[in-house]
Amino acid sequence: LLYRLRRIGALFVEIITIEESKQRGIRMDFVKDLLNSYFKAWNDGFVSKNSDGIRDYMSKSFVGYWAHSNLDKPDVYYYDYDLNSVLRQMDNAEKSFEAVSITKRNNENEILVLGRETNLINGVPYYAQCMFVWRKESNEWKLLREYIELER
């Protein structure tokens, strides 16, 4: 990475590599574990058609944005959107995620994760570029926002 510390308004955001985090004692493994368990909740939900496990990861203030190349503006959804309906539409589906950037901010009370999500639906992969914003709420990490842009 070409920069270490960037000022954004009054907020300083530090971007470090995974290797640097190991050297400095900042553990990023928990972020990867958090993401893995979140996507496991999705995959379990595809089987059970029950969204409770997914919603447990979401902040009550959650906002999501979903788009693809044929939309001029993204669809917006909130904490109480009908996740069960989404799960019922997917009989043979599996999600996975590969993080390419993890950034801690706001005194390490928020984490920005950029990466690529793969949705395998009936054996056909659908790829999306994603950004997730996780926030610590009452000592638990909750998904505050997600931005999902399908690659097609």
Coordinates of N, CA and C in Angstrom, one line a residue:
L1 N 0.8 -1.2 0.0 CA 0.0 0.0 0.0 C 0.9 1.2 0.0
L2 N 0.4 2.3 -0.7 CA 1.3 3.5 -0.8 C 1.1 4.5 0.3
Y3 N 0.1 4.3 1.1 CA 0.0 5.3 2.2 C -0.4 4.6 3.5
R4 N -0.1 5.2 4.6 CA -0.3 4.6 5.9 C -1.5 5.2 6.6
L5 N -1.4 6.5 6.7 CA -2.4 7.2 7.4 C -3.0 8.3 6.6
R6 N -4.3 8.4 6.4 CA -4.9 9.4 5.6 C -6.0 10.1 6.4
R7 N -6.0 11.4 6.3 CA -7.0 12.2 7.0 C -8.2 12.3 6.1
I8 N -9.4 11.9 6.7 CA -10.6 12.1 6.0 C -11.5 13.0 7.0
G9 N -11.5 14.2 6.6 CA -12.2 15.2 7.6 C -11.4 15.2 8.9
A10 N -12.2 15.0 10.0 CA -11.5 14.9 11.3 C -11.2 13.5 11.7
L11 N -11.4 12.5 10.8 CA -11.2 11.1 11.1 C -9.9 10.7 10.4
F12 N -9.1 10.0 11.2 CA -7.9 9.4 10.6 C -8.2 7.9 10.4
V13 N -7.9 7.4 9.2 CA -8.1 6.0 8.9 C -6.7 5.4 8.6
E14 N -6.4 4.3 9.3 CA -5.2 3.6 9.1 C -5.4 2.4 8.2
I15 N -4.7 2.2 7.2 CA -4.8 1.1 6.3 C -3.4 0.3 6.4
I16 N -3.5 -0.9 6.8 CA -2.3 -1.7 6.9 C -2.5 -3.1 6.2
T17 N -1.4 -3.7 5.9 CA -1.5 -5.0 5.3 C -1.6 -6.0 6.4
I18 N -2.1 -7.2 6.0 CA -2.2 -8.3 7.0 C -0.9 -8.6 7.6
E19 N 0.2 -8.6 6.8 CA 1.5 -8.9 7.4 C 2.0 -7.9 8.4
E20 N 1.7 -6.6 8.1 CA 2.0 -5.5 9.1 C 1.2 -5.7 10.4
S21 N -0.1 -6.2 10.2 CA -0.9 -6.4 11.4 C -0.3 -7.4 12.3
K22 N 0.3 -8.5 11.7 CA 0.9 -9.5 12.5 C 2.1 -9.0 13.2
Q23 N 2.9 -8.2 12.5 CA 4.1 -7.6 13.1 C 3.8 -6.6 14.3
R24 N 2.7 -5.9 14.2 CA 2.4 -4.9 15.2 C 1.5 -5.5 16.2
G25 N 1.1 -6.7 16.2 CA 0.3 -7.3 17.2 C -1.2 -7.1 17.0
I26 N -1.6 -6.5 15.9 CA -3.0 -6.2 15.7 C -3.5 -7.5 15.0
R27 N -4.5 -8.2 15.6 CA -4.9 -9.4 15.1 C -6.1 -9.2 14.1
M28 N -5.9 -9.6 12.9 CA -7.0 -9.5 11.9 C -7.7 -10.9 11.7
D29 N -7.2 -11.9 12.3 CA -7.8 -13.2 12.2 C -9.2 -13.2 12.6
F30 N -9.5 -12.4 13.7 CA -10.9 -12.3 14.1 C -11.9 -11.8 13.1
V31 N -11.4 -10.9 12.2 CA -12.2 -10.3 11.1 C -12.5 -11.5 10.1
K32 N -11.5 -12.2 9.8 CA -11.7 -13.3 8.8 C -12.6 -14.4 9.5
D33 N -12.5 -14.6 10.8 CA -13.4 -15.6 11.4 C -14.8 -15.0 11.5
L34 N -15.0 -13.7 11.7 CA -16.3 -13.1 11.7 C -16.9 -13.2 10.3
L35 N -16.2 -13.0 9.3 CA -16.7 -13.1 7.9 C -17.1 -14.5 7.6
N36 N -16.2 -15.5 8.0 CA -16.5 -16.9 7.7 C -17.8 -17.3 8.4
S37 N -18.0 -16.9 9.7 CA -19.2 -17.3 10.4 C -20.4 -16.6 9.8
Y38 N -20.3 -15.4 9.4 CA -21.4 -14.7 8.7 C -21.8 -15.4 7.5
F39 N -20.9 -15.8 6.6 CA -21.2 -16.5 5.4 C -21.7 -17.9 5.6
K40 N -21.2 -18.5 6.7 CA -21.8 -19.8 7.1 C -23.2 -19.7 7.5
A41 N -23.6 -18.6 8.2 CA -25.0 -18.3 8.6 C -25.8 -18.2 7.3
W42 N -25.3 -17.6 6.3 CA -26.1 -17.5 5.0 C -26.3 -18.9 4.4
N43 N -25.2 -19.7 4.4 CA -25.3 -21.0 3.8 C -26.2 -21.9 4.6
D44 N -26.2 -21.8 5.9 CA -27.1 -22.5 6.8 C -28.5 -22.1 6.5
G45 N -28.7 -20.8 6.3 CA -30.1 -20.2 6.0 C -30.6 -20.7 4.6
F46 N -29.7 -20.9 3.7 CA -30.2 -21.4 2.4 C -30.8 -22.8 2.5
V47 N -30.2 -23.6 3.5 CA -30.7 -25.0 3.7 C -32.0 -24.9 4.5
S48 N -31.9 -24.2 5.7 CA -33.1 -24.2 6.6 C -34.2 -23.3 6.2
K49 N -33.9 -22.3 5.3 CA -34.9 -21.3 5.0 C -35.3 -20.4 6.1
N50 N -34.4 -20.3 7.1 CA -34.6 -19.5 8.3 C -33.5 -18.5 8.4
S51 N -33.9 -17.2 8.5 CA -32.9 -16.1 8.5 C -32.4 -15.6 9.8
D52 N -32.8 -16.3 10.9 CA -32.4 -15.8 12.2 C -30.9 -15.7 12.4
G53 N -30.2 -16.7 12.0 CA -28.8 -16.8 12.1 C -28.1 -15.6 11.4
I54 N -28.6 -15.3 10.2 CA -28.1 -14.1 9.5 C -28.4 -12.8 10.2
R55 N -29.6 -12.7 10.6 CA -30.0 -11.4 11.2 C -29.3 -11.2 12.5
D56 N -28.9 -12.2 13.2 CA -28.1 -12.1 14.4 C -26.8 -11.3 14.2
Y57 N -26.3 -11.3 13.0 CA -25.1 -10.5 12.7 C -25.3 -9.1 12.3
M58 N -26.6 -8.7 12.1 CA -26.9 -7.4 11.6 C -27.2 -6.4 12.7
S59 N -26.7 -5.2 12.6 CA -27.1 -4.1 13.5 C -28.6 -3.7 13.2
K60 N -29.3 -3.3 14.2 CA -30.6 -2.8 14.1 C -30.7 -1.6 13.2
S61 N -29.5 -0.9 13.0 CA -29.4 0.2 12.1 C -28.9 -0.2 10.7
F62 N -28.9 -1.4 10.4 CA -28.4 -1.9 9.1 C -29.1 -1.3 7.9
V63 N -28.2 -1.0 6.9 CA -28.7 -0.5 5.6 C -27.9 -1.3 4.5
G64 N -28.5 -1.8 3.5 CA -27.8 -2.5 2.5 C -28.2 -1.9 1.1
Y65 N -27.2 -1.9 0.2 CA -27.4 -1.4 -1.2 C -27.0 -2.5 -2.1
W66 N -27.8 -2.8 -3.1 CA -27.6 -3.9 -4.0 C -27.9 -3.4 -5.4
A67 N -26.9 -3.6 -6.4 CA -27.1 -3.1 -7.7 C -26.4 -4.0 -8.7
H68 N -26.7 -3.8 -10.0 CA -26.0 -4.4 -11.1 C -26.0 -3.4 -12.3
S69 N -25.4 -3.8 -13.4 CA -25.2 -2.9 -14.5 C -26.5 -2.4 -15.2
N70 N -27.6 -3.0 -15.0 CA -28.8 -2.6 -15.6 C -29.7 -1.6 -14.7
L71 N -29.1 -1.3 -13.5 CA -29.8 -0.4 -12.6 C -29.1 0.9 -12.6
D72 N -29.9 2.0 -12.6 CA -29.3 3.4 -12.5 C -29.0 3.7 -11.1
K73 N -29.8 3.2 -10.1 CA -29.5 3.4 -8.7 C -29.7 2.1 -8.0
P74 N -29.0 1.9 -6.9 CA -29.2 0.6 -6.2 C -30.5 0.5 -5.5
D75 N -30.9 -0.8 -5.2 CA -32.0 -1.1 -4.4 C -31.5 -0.9 -2.9
V76 N -32.3 -0.4 -2.1 CA -31.9 -0.2 -0.7 C -32.8 -1.1 0.2
Y77 N -32.2 -1.7 1.2 CA -33.0 -2.5 2.1 C -32.4 -2.3 3.5
Y78 N -33.2 -2.7 4.5 CA -32.9 -2.4 5.9 C -33.0 -3.6 6.8
Y79 N -32.7 -3.5 8.0 CA -32.6 -4.6 9.0 C -33.8 -5.5 8.9
D80 N -35.0 -4.9 8.7 CA -36.2 -5.7 8.8 C -36.7 -6.2 7.4
Y81 N -35.8 -6.2 6.4 CA -36.3 -6.7 5.1 C -36.5 -8.2 5.1
D82 N -37.3 -8.7 4.2 CA -37.8 -10.1 4.2 C -36.7 -11.1 3.8
L83 N -35.8 -11.4 4.7 CA -34.7 -12.3 4.4 C -35.2 -13.7 4.1
N84 N -36.3 -14.1 4.8 CA -36.8 -15.5 4.6 C -37.3 -15.7 3.1
S85 N -37.8 -14.6 2.6 CA -38.3 -14.7 1.2 C -37.1 -14.9 0.2
V86 N -36.0 -14.2 0.5 CA -34.8 -14.3 -0.3 C -34.3 -15.8 -0.2
L87 N -34.3 -16.3 1.0 CA -33.8 -17.7 1.2 C -34.7 -18.7 0.5
R88 N -36.0 -18.5 0.5 CA -36.9 -19.4 -0.1 C -36.7 -19.4 -1.7
Q89 N -36.2 -18.4 -2.2 CA -35.9 -18.3 -3.7 C -34.7 -19.1 -4.1
M90 N -33.9 -19.5 -3.2 CA -32.6 -20.2 -3.5 C -32.6 -21.6 -2.9
D91 N -32.9 -22.6 -3.8 CA -32.9 -24.0 -3.4 C -31.5 -24.6 -3.4
N92 N -30.6 -24.2 -4.3 CA -29.3 -24.8 -4.4 C -28.3 -23.7 -4.5
A93 N -28.0 -23.1 -3.3 CA -27.1 -21.9 -3.3 C -26.1 -22.0 -2.2
E94 N -25.0 -21.3 -2.5 CA -23.9 -21.2 -1.5 C -23.1 -19.9 -1.8
K95 N -22.8 -19.2 -0.7 CA -22.1 -18.0 -0.7 C -20.7 -18.2 -0.2
S96 N -19.7 -17.5 -0.8 CA -18.4 -17.4 -0.2 C -17.8 -16.0 -0.5
F97 N -16.8 -15.7 0.2 CA -16.2 -14.3 0.2 C -14.7 -14.3 0.3
E98 N -14.1 -13.5 -0.5 CA -12.6 -13.3 -0.4 C -12.3 -11.8 -0.1
A99 N -11.8 -11.6 1.1 CA -11.5 -10.2 1.5 C -10.2 -9.8 0.8
V100 N -10.2 -8.6 0.2 CA -9.0 -8.0 -0.4 C -8.4 -6.9 0.5
S101 N -9.2 -6.3 1.3 CA -8.8 -5.1 2.1 C -9.6 -5.1 3.4
I102 N -8.9 -5.0 4.5 CA -9.5 -4.8 5.8 C -9.0 -3.6 6.5
T103 N -9.8 -2.6 6.8 CA -9.4 -1.3 7.4 C -10.1 -1.1 8.7
K104 N -9.4 -0.9 9.7 CA -10.0 -0.5 11.0 C -10.1 1.0 11.1
R105 N -11.2 1.5 11.7 CA -11.3 3.0 11.8 C -12.1 3.2 13.1
N106 N -12.3 4.5 13.4 CA -13.1 5.0 14.5 C -12.6 4.3 15.8
N107 N -11.3 4.5 16.1 CA -10.6 3.9 17.3 C -10.9 2.4 17.3
E108 N -10.8 1.7 16.2 CA -11.0 0.3 16.1 C -12.4 -0.2 16.5
N109 N -13.4 0.7 16.4 CA -14.8 0.3 16.7 C -15.6 0.0 15.4
E110 N -14.9 0.2 14.3 CA -15.5 -0.1 13.0 C -14.5 -0.7 12.1
I111 N -15.0 -1.6 11.2 CA -14.1 -2.2 10.3 C -14.7 -2.1 8.9
L112 N -13.9 -1.7 7.9 CA -14.4 -1.7 6.5 C -13.7 -2.9 5.9
V113 N -14.5 -3.7 5.2 CA -14.0 -4.9 4.5 C -14.4 -4.8 3.0
L114 N -13.4 -4.8 2.1 CA -13.7 -4.8 0.7 C -13.3 -6.2 0.2
G115 N -14.1 -6.7 -0.8 CA -13.8 -8.0 -1.3 C -14.7 -8.4 -2.4
R116 N -14.6 -9.7 -2.8 CA -15.4 -10.3 -3.8 C -16.3 -11.4 -3.3
E117 N -17.5 -11.3 -3.5 CA -18.5 -12.4 -3.0 C -18.8 -13.3 -4.2
T118 N -18.9 -14.5 -4.0 CA -19.3 -15.5 -5.0 C -20.6 -16.1 -4.5
N119 N -21.6 -16.1 -5.3 CA -22.9 -16.8 -5.1 C -23.0 -17.9 -6.1
L120 N -22.9 -19.1 -5.6 CA -23.1 -20.3 -6.5 C -24.5 -20.7 -6.5
I121 N -25.3 -20.5 -7.6 CA -26.7 -20.8 -7.6 C -26.9 -21.8 -8.7
N122 N -27.4 -23.0 -8.3 CA -27.6 -24.1 -9.2 C -26.4 -24.4 -10.0
G123 N -25.2 -24.3 -9.4 CA -24.0 -24.6 -10.0 C -23.4 -23.4 -10.9
V124 N -24.1 -22.3 -11.0 CA -23.6 -21.2 -11.8 C -23.1 -20.1 -10.9
P125 N -21.8 -19.7 -11.0 CA -21.3 -18.6 -10.2 C -21.8 -17.2 -10.6
Y126 N -22.1 -16.4 -9.6 CA -22.4 -15.0 -9.8 C -21.5 -14.2 -8.9
Y127 N -20.7 -13.3 -9.4 CA -19.7 -12.6 -8.7 C -20.2 -11.1 -8.4
A128 N -19.8 -10.6 -7.2 CA -20.1 -9.3 -6.8 C -18.9 -8.6 -6.1
Q129 N -18.7 -7.4 -6.3 CA -17.8 -6.6 -5.5 C -18.5 -6.0 -4.3
C130 N -17.9 -6.2 -3.2 CA -18.7 -5.8 -1.9 C -17.8 -4.9 -1.0
M131 N -18.6 -4.1 -0.2 CA -18.0 -3.5 0.9 C -18.9 -3.7 2.1
F132 N -18.3 -4.1 3.2 CA -19.1 -4.3 4.4 C -18.5 -3.4 5.5
V133 N -19.4 -2.8 6.2 CA -19.0 -1.9 7.4 C -19.5 -2.6 8.6
W134 N -18.6 -3.0 9.5 CA -18.9 -3.7 10.7 C -18.7 -2.7 11.8
R135 N -19.5 -2.7 12.9 CA -19.4 -1.8 14.0 C -19.5 -2.6 15.3
K136 N -18.7 -2.3 16.3 CA -18.8 -2.9 17.6 C -20.0 -2.3 18.3
E137 N -20.9 -3.1 18.7 CA -22.1 -2.7 19.5 C -22.3 -3.6 20.7
S138 N -22.2 -3.0 21.9 CA -22.3 -3.8 23.1 C -21.3 -5.0 23.1
N139 N -20.1 -4.7 22.7 CA -19.0 -5.8 22.6 C -19.3 -6.9 21.6
E140 N -20.2 -6.7 20.7 CA -20.4 -7.6 19.6 C -20.2 -6.9 18.3
W141 N -19.7 -7.6 17.3 CA -19.5 -7.0 16.0 C -20.8 -7.2 15.2
K142 N -21.4 -6.1 14.7 CA -22.6 -6.1 13.9 C -22.4 -5.5 12.5
L143 N -23.0 -6.0 11.5 CA -23.0 -5.5 10.2 C -23.9 -4.3 10.1
L144 N -23.2 -3.1 9.9 CA -23.9 -1.8 9.8 C -24.4 -1.5 8.4
R145 N -23.5 -1.7 7.4 CA -23.9 -1.4 6.0 C -23.2 -2.4 5.1
E146 N -23.9 -2.7 4.0 CA -23.2 -3.5 3.0 C -23.6 -2.9 1.6
Y147 N -22.6 -2.9 0.8 CA -22.7 -2.4 -0.6 C -22.4 -3.6 -1.5
I148 N -23.3 -4.0 -2.3 CA -23.1 -5.1 -3.2 C -23.4 -4.7 -4.6
E149 N -22.4 -4.9 -5.5 CA -22.5 -4.5 -6.9 C -22.1 -5.8 -7.7
L150 N -23.2 -6.3 -8.3 CA -22.9 -7.5 -9.2 C -22.0 -7.1 -10.3
E151 N -21.1 -8.1 -10.7 CA -20.2 -7.8 -11.7 C -20.8 -7.8 -13.1
R152 N -22.0 -8.4 -13.3 CA -22.6 -8.5 -14.6 C -23.5 -7.4 -14.8

